[in-house]
Amino acid sequence: MYSIKTCIKSIIEFHKLKSISQISQRHIKRHIRPTLIELTKRKRKLKETFSNPRNEYLEWNWNAELFAFNSRLTEKFDLELLKQAFTHRSYIINETEKQKQVGIENPILDLVDNTEFIIEGEQIVPLIIENYLSHALPLAPQECIYALKNYLLSTEILAKTSSCIGVKDLILSMERHPTEETLAKTFYALISALNRSVNLEHASLFVRDILISLLVEKDLTEIWCVEDPISILNDILSRENKELAEPRIIAQTGINTLLSVYQIAVYSNKKFLGSGIGETIEEAKNMAALNTLHKMFGLLDSSKPIRCNLKIDDSGSKNLPLTEWRSQNA
Amino acid sequence: MSYSQLSLKSGFPRATLANGIGRYIGQLQRVTLKFCKNHGASRGIRDFIEYDLINYAKENPGVVVYVKPRRHRGPVIKAEYLNGQTHWICCRKFSREDIIKYMELVRTQSFDGSTLRLRKFWHTEFPSIQGPWTPFTFRDPKLNITEFPNAELGKCIKTEPTATEEIIELFKKQQIEEKSIAQLEE
């Protein structure tokens, strides 16, 4: 009996010993915290990120990437022109300097830079966008079309677009991580290359699918909004030989409280034009005029979104500027 | 995915660059298959390369496939999407069928889907086409032609019987009782 007891005791103690021996370290070593603090400090000081650009990896095949780029977008880029569109002037200068440093006196690079393409693209793309938008939004005034065009052609949007179609890694430029400006310029170069590979119509289809379709998800009135809606509405009405806009309160609650609401409608020749809601009478009047204008221009929340499947052949129609806008002419 | 996983990033299903409104662009940019040439754990990925890879590359010309043998290292699928994100899948001891499934998964998604908890299964940029709610949004149109003061609308709304009504009720009950007692006496 005694032997069994000792046996059990020894087993229990053995387990205890084992569990103690498994804990190899009871604390984090004292040098780790200051080291990590120092490392993060240095990381924050550095402005550039550590990540290597993808085209410096071992597994990188530029030609295969170009082929895939072409078929991913279901496009018909001429591969030589595509190569040229991705090659920036800074890259060629950089490469020749590198060769000179090594000792080659007359460095030869069989690459052509895309400066010409960028200049051509900067002329083509605004025209394409303007033409398409004036067909897609026939009632909108010219100012609206210009504002939308400028929004789409802002460096930020162009850079986002071109990096989201996979341009970022393919660019040959002096910068290791291409800046927004380089990305935007490459987009122009691409459109020009497509224009030369196929034709302008095909290039405009590409711009429509990639760039203009971004507007479908946007509130257009957020990008463009008139500043003094009442006077503009009055101008338009007087041009159409109608009575000036007559605002009337059609509903109100909570006057003299913090949460007052006024609903004001705009009438002309005793006909309802539109209504708006605001916390003060002035605000509600502005909203009503704005609502009426947006209804006229086809920019309401409830009006149809921009269509992205229009095929445009001619560049005939032109939107009227606000100072000449009439509902009959538009 | 449940809400208990609070450390997981949450978001809504989104398409980059309004993908599909203009034209559809496959979101997988390139795939790198990393494997060992003689280790057992890479068996499945080696089989995939031998039998299925060429077909995969032919069917998806928009995807660049790189094959990277590494001695005595674990097999990995590394996918790179157009939005710049990378998806790293460890394929240790995966069979050929598993690899086929993962390559298909990687081809059809636009980011690593398992890293995002979806708050909803849909998303819209225009939550309302009738504008924000106001006190007048769902007003009865009948009110537009009603003349005020209106006797019907201005009536007091009663939820409980008034004291007069209760007394009348009591009186009626009393009368019924009296009648029944008189009948019994007859």
XYZ file of C-alpha atoms in Angstrom:
516
model
C 0.000 0.000 0.000
C 2.752 2.367 1.012
C 4.552 1.755 -2.276
C 1.425 2.678 -4.294
C 1.092 5.953 -2.325
C 4.656 6.935 -2.987
C 4.235 6.019 -6.607
C 1.191 8.316 -7.002
C 2.988 11.092 -5.111
C 5.996 10.814 -7.342
C 3.790 10.911 -10.480
C 2.063 14.089 -9.260
C 5.357 15.735 -8.449
C 6.759 14.688 -11.775
C 3.838 16.436 -13.484
C 4.442 19.555 -11.410
C 8.099 19.520 -12.340
C 7.231 19.101 -15.992
C 4.798 22.008 -15.951
C 7.413 24.211 -14.356
C 10.088 23.220 -16.803
C 7.757 24.074 -19.756
C 7.685 27.754 -18.799
C 10.964 28.745 -20.274
C 10.495 32.460 -19.829
C 8.337 34.232 -17.290
C 8.647 37.741 -18.668
C 9.440 39.707 -21.815
C 13.140 40.562 -21.793
C 13.932 44.095 -20.721
C 15.792 45.057 -23.876
C 12.807 44.391 -26.165
C 10.632 47.370 -25.230
C 13.258 50.097 -25.730
C 14.356 48.454 -28.984
C 10.838 48.400 -30.379
C 10.234 51.993 -29.281
C 13.419 53.095 -31.034
C 12.512 51.191 -34.199
C 9.025 52.725 -34.457
C 10.522 56.174 -33.846
C 12.893 55.716 -36.763
C 10.095 54.329 -38.944
C 7.970 57.405 -38.272
C 10.882 59.673 -39.128
C 11.248 58.052 -42.539
C 8.815 59.516 -45.038
C 9.206 56.917 -47.763
C 7.717 53.508 -47.258
C 9.876 50.440 -47.146
C 7.949 48.407 -49.677
C 9.731 47.574 -52.883
C 7.893 48.334 -56.114
C 6.497 45.202 -57.744
C 8.598 45.629 -60.893
C 11.810 45.142 -58.907
C 10.811 41.613 -57.862
C 12.509 38.564 -59.288
C 9.236 37.227 -60.673
C 8.449 40.024 -63.097
C 7.871 39.841 -66.823
C 7.037 43.204 -68.337
C 5.966 41.809 -71.713
C 3.636 39.274 -70.126
C 2.209 42.035 -67.940
C 1.544 44.210 -70.973
C -0.218 41.348 -72.762
C -2.352 40.685 -69.676
C -3.119 44.407 -69.331
C -4.432 44.433 -72.871
C -6.666 41.391 -72.505
C -7.833 42.268 -68.985
C -9.356 45.474 -70.306
C -10.567 43.636 -73.455
C -8.796 46.287 -75.491
C -6.885 46.293 -78.755
C -3.761 48.246 -77.864
C -0.885 47.883 -80.262
C 1.808 46.423 -77.983
C 4.575 48.679 -79.292
C 2.451 51.781 -78.762
C 1.458 50.477 -75.329
C 5.132 50.120 -74.389
C 5.758 53.669 -75.533
C 2.770 54.959 -73.563
C 4.219 53.544 -70.346
C 7.743 54.903 -70.885
C 8.237 58.332 -69.347
C 10.953 60.772 -70.380
C 12.492 60.720 -66.901
C 13.115 56.972 -67.193
C 15.093 57.311 -70.414
C 17.206 60.162 -69.011
C 17.848 58.159 -65.878
C 18.875 55.039 -67.800
C 21.276 56.882 -70.142
C 22.916 58.526 -67.138
C 23.330 55.147 -65.493
C 24.990 53.767 -68.617
C 27.282 56.790 -68.834
C 28.344 56.272 -65.245
C 29.293 52.703 -66.062
C 31.469 53.982 -68.908
C 29.407 53.592 -72.068
C 30.019 56.748 -74.120
C 27.111 56.559 -76.566
C 24.310 54.835 -74.665
C 21.603 53.449 -76.960
C 18.140 52.625 -75.666
C 15.517 51.349 -78.078
C 12.744 53.073 -76.146
C 10.654 56.060 -77.165
C 9.142 58.264 -74.481
C 5.477 59.177 -74.202
C 5.678 62.998 -74.133
C 3.958 63.221 -77.491
C 1.215 60.849 -76.332
C 0.583 62.849 -73.179
C 0.159 66.079 -75.146
C -2.222 64.399 -77.578
C -4.162 62.744 -74.742
C -4.566 66.032 -72.924
C -6.302 67.387 -76.013
C -8.443 64.324 -76.766
C -9.774 63.298 -73.357
C -11.529 66.591 -72.415
C -13.211 66.633 -75.825
C -14.424 63.044 -75.434
C -15.810 63.687 -71.949
C -17.516 66.933 -72.929
C -19.072 65.346 -75.971
C -20.367 62.331 -74.077
C -21.725 64.314 -71.133
C -23.547 66.747 -73.392
C -25.340 63.756 -74.937
C -25.972 61.998 -71.641
C -27.233 65.156 -69.897
C -28.916 67.139 -72.695
C -30.853 69.397 -70.288
C -27.926 70.373 -68.064
C -26.356 73.803 -68.623
C -22.842 74.191 -69.976
C -21.424 75.147 -66.568
C -22.543 71.800 -65.169
C -20.857 69.890 -67.994
C -17.619 71.836 -67.474
C -17.702 71.234 -63.703
C -18.209 67.497 -64.196
C -15.438 67.426 -66.771
C -13.032 69.213 -64.435
C -13.979 66.828 -61.663
C -13.216 63.791 -63.824
C -9.965 65.315 -65.085
C -8.657 66.206 -61.634
C -5.294 64.570 -60.933
C -6.731 62.677 -57.986
C -9.504 60.959 -59.950
C -7.287 60.238 -62.952
C -4.587 58.753 -60.718
C -7.120 56.589 -58.922
C -8.576 55.401 -62.206
C -5.255 54.529 -63.752
C -3.965 52.728 -60.667
C -7.217 50.737 -60.484
C -6.805 49.429 -64.037
C -3.343 48.147 -63.145
C -1.100 50.865 -64.571
C 0.872 51.507 -61.399
C 3.364 48.635 -61.674
C 3.847 48.900 -65.425
C 5.063 52.501 -65.566
C 8.706 53.056 -66.468
C 9.648 56.240 -64.660
C 12.424 57.673 -62.549
C 10.273 57.484 -59.419
C 10.239 54.135 -57.692
C 6.638 54.652 -56.565
C 4.886 56.708 -59.261
C 3.284 59.914 -58.010
C -0.333 60.884 -58.676
C 0.766 63.247 -61.424
C 2.694 60.525 -63.263
C -0.287 58.198 -63.012
C -2.623 60.859 -64.418
C -0.247 61.598 -67.285
C 0.025 57.897 -68.084
C -3.752 57.763 -68.395
C -3.628 60.514 -71.035
C -0.843 58.650 -72.816
C -2.903 55.439 -72.805
C -5.905 57.113 -74.424
C -3.663 58.585 -77.096
C -2.089 55.160 -77.701
C -5.549 53.635 -78.077
C -6.491 56.399 -80.482
C -3.463 55.539 -82.610
C -3.955 51.764 -82.318
C -7.637 51.733 -83.337
C -9.464 55.045 -83.722
C -10.970 57.920 -81.764
C -14.388 56.274 -81.484
C -12.907 53.233 -79.816
C -10.853 55.412 -77.473
C -13.978 57.321 -76.486
C -15.721 54.022 -75.640
C -12.796 53.203 -73.361
C -13.037 56.600 -71.634
C -16.789 56.141 -71.247
C -16.459 52.700 -69.630
C -13.536 53.466 -67.361
C -13.789 57.128 -66.438
C -17.270 58.509 -67.096
C -19.014 55.552 -65.443
C -17.607 56.845 -62.125
C -20.285 59.558 -62.237
C -23.073 56.985 -61.880
C -22.153 56.487 -58.236
C -21.875 60.223 -57.563
C -24.410 62.833 -56.551
C -23.977 65.261 -59.452
C -25.429 68.198 -57.524
C -22.638 67.745 -54.989
C -20.081 68.396 -57.741
C -21.952 71.276 -59.345
C -24.513 73.525 -57.652
C -25.682 77.036 -58.526
C -24.985 79.719 -55.945
C -27.960 82.067 -56.210
C -30.823 79.809 -57.341
C -33.687 82.313 -56.963
C -32.268 84.945 -59.303
C -31.212 82.290 -61.841
C -34.699 80.788 -61.757
C -36.216 84.248 -62.265
C -33.879 84.896 -65.205
C -34.905 81.642 -66.866
C -38.612 82.307 -66.285
C -38.383 85.814 -67.713
C -36.583 84.437 -70.778
C -39.465 82.002 -71.230
C -41.970 84.909 -70.933
C -43.479 83.565 -67.735
C -44.307 85.338 -64.503
C -41.501 85.553 -61.963
C -41.276 82.822 -59.336
C -43.721 83.239 -56.485
C -42.722 81.408 -53.298
C -45.541 80.331 -50.937
C -45.496 78.540 -47.638
C -47.433 75.320 -48.073
C -46.712 73.772 -44.682
C -44.998 74.747 -41.447
C -44.610 73.314 -37.989
C -42.736 74.135 -34.830
C -42.447 77.877 -35.470
C -40.644 79.679 -32.600
C -39.048 76.391 -31.534
C -35.588 74.966 -32.114
C -36.951 72.444 -34.613
C -39.015 74.654 -36.892
C -39.731 73.346 -40.396
C -41.044 75.259 -43.379
C -42.102 73.770 -46.669
C -42.151 76.340 -49.429
C -43.288 75.845 -53.003
C -42.471 77.977 -56.026
C -45.268 78.927 -58.432
C -45.310 80.735 -61.742
C -48.562 81.629 -63.552
C -50.248 79.756 -60.662
C -48.501 76.565 -61.726
C -46.488 74.477 -59.316
C -42.762 74.357 -60.185
C -41.103 72.719 -57.197
C -40.878 72.700 -53.419
C -38.184 72.726 -50.768
C -37.806 72.325 -47.043
C -35.689 74.291 -44.588
C -35.377 75.437 -41.014
C -35.915 79.093 -41.929
C -38.077 80.682 -44.582
C -35.031 81.984 -46.481
C -33.404 78.554 -46.561
C -36.606 76.838 -47.632
C -37.075 79.398 -50.422
C -33.553 78.695 -51.711
C -34.147 74.958 -51.532
C -37.399 75.295 -53.457
C -35.693 77.290 -56.220
C -32.832 74.785 -56.313
C -35.275 71.908 -56.510
C -37.033 73.591 -59.437
C -33.750 74.208 -61.252
C -32.585 70.632 -60.729
C -35.915 69.382 -62.034
C -35.424 71.519 -65.166
C -31.825 70.313 -65.657
C -32.624 66.631 -64.989
C -30.290 66.418 -61.988
C -32.759 65.407 -59.254
C -32.106 62.457 -56.980
C -35.155 60.797 -58.460
C -34.229 61.464 -62.091
C -32.520 58.760 -64.131
C -28.779 58.299 -63.559
C -26.314 59.009 -66.368
C -26.497 56.292 -68.990
C -23.235 54.505 -69.669
C -24.137 52.627 -72.830
C -24.684 55.483 -75.284
C -22.819 55.300 -78.580
C -21.978 58.732 -79.882
C -21.000 59.335 -83.475
C -21.340 63.061 -84.044
C -20.246 65.929 -81.868
C -23.186 68.117 -82.837
C -25.189 69.077 -79.760
C -23.938 71.769 -77.415
C -25.353 72.574 -74.013
C -26.520 76.121 -73.397
C -24.789 78.281 -70.784
C -26.875 79.396 -67.787
C -27.271 82.923 -69.158
C -29.070 81.619 -72.271
C -30.754 78.538 -70.860
C -34.420 77.953 -71.787
C -36.421 74.774 -71.436
C -37.619 74.974 -75.058
C -34.135 75.282 -76.513
C -32.387 72.701 -74.345
C -19.368 36.145 -39.984
C -20.663 37.132 -36.556
C -20.461 40.402 -34.709
C -18.399 38.748 -31.974
C -15.324 39.100 -34.158
C -14.739 42.730 -33.322
C -11.110 42.781 -34.396
C -12.131 41.953 -37.970
C -12.442 44.944 -40.281
C -16.009 45.582 -41.342
C -17.418 47.141 -44.472
C -19.873 46.962 -47.328
C -19.615 45.077 -50.623
C -18.080 47.552 -53.093
C -16.936 47.371 -56.695
C -13.762 49.277 -57.499
C -14.091 51.869 -60.267
C -17.799 51.146 -60.753
C -16.751 47.809 -62.211
C -19.461 46.301 -64.375
C -21.358 49.542 -65.037
C -19.104 50.447 -67.935
C -17.373 47.166 -68.668
C -16.348 44.234 -66.509
C -12.660 44.041 -65.620
C -11.395 40.903 -63.922
C -9.895 42.101 -60.658
C -7.106 39.544 -60.347
C -3.888 41.061 -61.637
C -1.324 38.322 -61.106
C -0.828 35.065 -59.259
C 2.453 33.632 -58.002
C 2.642 29.927 -57.214
C 5.509 29.234 -54.841
C 6.426 25.623 -54.172
C 9.246 23.155 -53.509
C 10.237 20.705 -56.230
C 10.711 17.675 -54.017
C 8.939 18.274 -50.700
C 5.767 16.288 -50.033
C 3.771 19.287 -48.840
C 3.948 20.827 -52.324
C 2.555 17.711 -54.020
C -0.827 19.227 -54.850
C 0.563 22.466 -56.241
C 3.043 20.465 -58.397
C 0.155 18.394 -59.752
C -1.779 21.576 -60.482
C 1.156 23.017 -62.400
C 1.568 19.787 -64.343
C -2.075 19.245 -65.379
C -4.142 22.438 -64.990
C -1.923 25.489 -65.101
C -1.715 25.863 -68.876
C -5.488 25.675 -69.231
C -5.895 28.176 -66.399
C -3.540 30.633 -68.074
C -5.228 30.145 -71.454
C -8.713 30.707 -70.060
C -7.636 33.830 -68.167
C -5.359 35.861 -70.411
C -5.823 38.863 -68.135
C -4.010 37.158 -65.262
C -0.224 36.909 -65.219
C 0.855 33.629 -63.642
C 4.315 33.304 -62.140
C 5.744 29.989 -60.948
C 8.483 30.218 -58.356
C 10.223 27.051 -57.136
C 11.922 27.420 -53.750
C 13.911 24.648 -52.139
C 12.428 23.241 -48.887
C 9.903 25.982 -48.327
C 6.161 25.665 -47.898
C 3.807 26.015 -50.887
C 2.007 29.348 -51.208
C -0.444 31.045 -53.565
C 0.072 34.797 -53.658
C -2.611 36.729 -55.491
C -2.409 40.423 -56.335
C -5.575 42.366 -57.055
C -6.086 45.528 -59.055
C -6.787 47.613 -55.953
C -3.220 46.931 -54.802
C -4.064 44.367 -52.145
C -2.302 41.024 -51.943
C -3.812 37.755 -50.762
C -1.487 35.154 -49.345
C -2.685 31.550 -49.046
C -0.623 28.824 -47.411
C -1.214 25.574 -49.332
C 0.642 23.060 -47.186
C -0.499 19.500 -47.985
C -3.322 20.748 -50.229
C -4.547 18.320 -52.861
C -4.760 19.222 -56.526
C -8.561 19.749 -56.215
C -8.039 22.184 -53.332
C -5.570 24.190 -55.362
C -8.028 24.316 -58.283
C -10.713 25.653 -55.946
C -8.442 28.289 -54.430
C -7.222 29.441 -57.835
C -10.862 29.819 -58.890
C -11.651 31.742 -55.684
C -8.744 34.085 -56.228
C -9.793 34.682 -59.823
C -13.349 35.653 -58.946
C -12.864 37.990 -55.994
C -11.536 41.550 -55.874
C -9.911 41.429 -52.421
C -9.314 38.865 -49.708
C -12.968 38.319 -48.783
C -12.246 36.528 -45.513
C -10.655 39.655 -44.023
C -13.816 41.748 -44.157
C -16.979 41.342 -42.107
C -19.857 42.433 -44.296
C -22.244 44.712 -42.430
C -24.857 44.257 -45.130
C -25.017 42.193 -48.282
C -25.772 45.229 -50.424
C -24.709 48.838 -50.744
C -26.152 51.896 -52.461
C -24.869 55.422 -52.987
C -28.446 56.722 -53.117
C -30.279 55.475 -50.038
C -33.369 57.567 -50.833
C -34.785 59.092 -54.012
C -37.519 60.982 -52.193
C -35.132 62.980 -50.004
C -34.859 63.187 -46.236
C -37.949 62.650 -44.106
C -39.898 65.720 -43.023
C -43.077 66.052 -40.980
C -44.940 66.489 -44.284
C -43.580 63.460 -46.132
C -46.443 61.034 -45.483
C -49.187 63.587 -44.908
C -52.696 62.566 -45.942
C -53.470 64.376 -49.239
C -57.073 64.774 -48.099
C -55.855 67.512 -45.744
C -55.043 69.740 -48.720
C -58.728 70.372 -49.541
C -60.167 70.245 -46.030
C -61.597 73.502 -44.661
C -60.688 74.427 -41.141
C -62.079 74.584 -38.479
C -63.379 71.103 -39.235
C -65.935 69.525 -36.894
C -64.863 65.971 -37.590
C -61.110 66.514 -37.328
C -61.480 68.887 -34.378
C -63.414 66.375 -32.334
C -61.975 65.285 -29.012
C -60.466 61.812 -29.248
C -61.817 59.605 -26.454
C -59.968 56.538 -25.355
C -61.951 55.713 -22.165
C -65.718 56.028 -21.459
C -66.644 59.329 -19.803
C -68.253 59.574 -16.342
C -71.682 60.345 -17.931
C -71.421 57.275 -20.148
C -70.503 55.112 -17.176
C -73.518 56.387 -15.208
C -75.811 55.699 -18.165
C -74.415 52.186 -18.344
C -74.991 51.647 -14.629
C -78.535 52.962 -14.988
C -79.271 50.547 -17.837
C -77.941 47.613 -15.827
C -80.098 48.630 -12.880
C -83.211 48.781 -15.058
C -82.564 45.314 -16.455
C -82.122 43.911 -12.969
C -85.326 45.574 -11.792
C -87.236 44.137 -14.747
C -86.005 40.613 -14.081
C -86.954 40.851 -10.372
C -90.453 42.086 -11.309
C -90.849 39.141 -13.724
C -89.867 36.672 -10.979
C -92.367 38.159 -8.554
C -95.175 37.763 -11.069
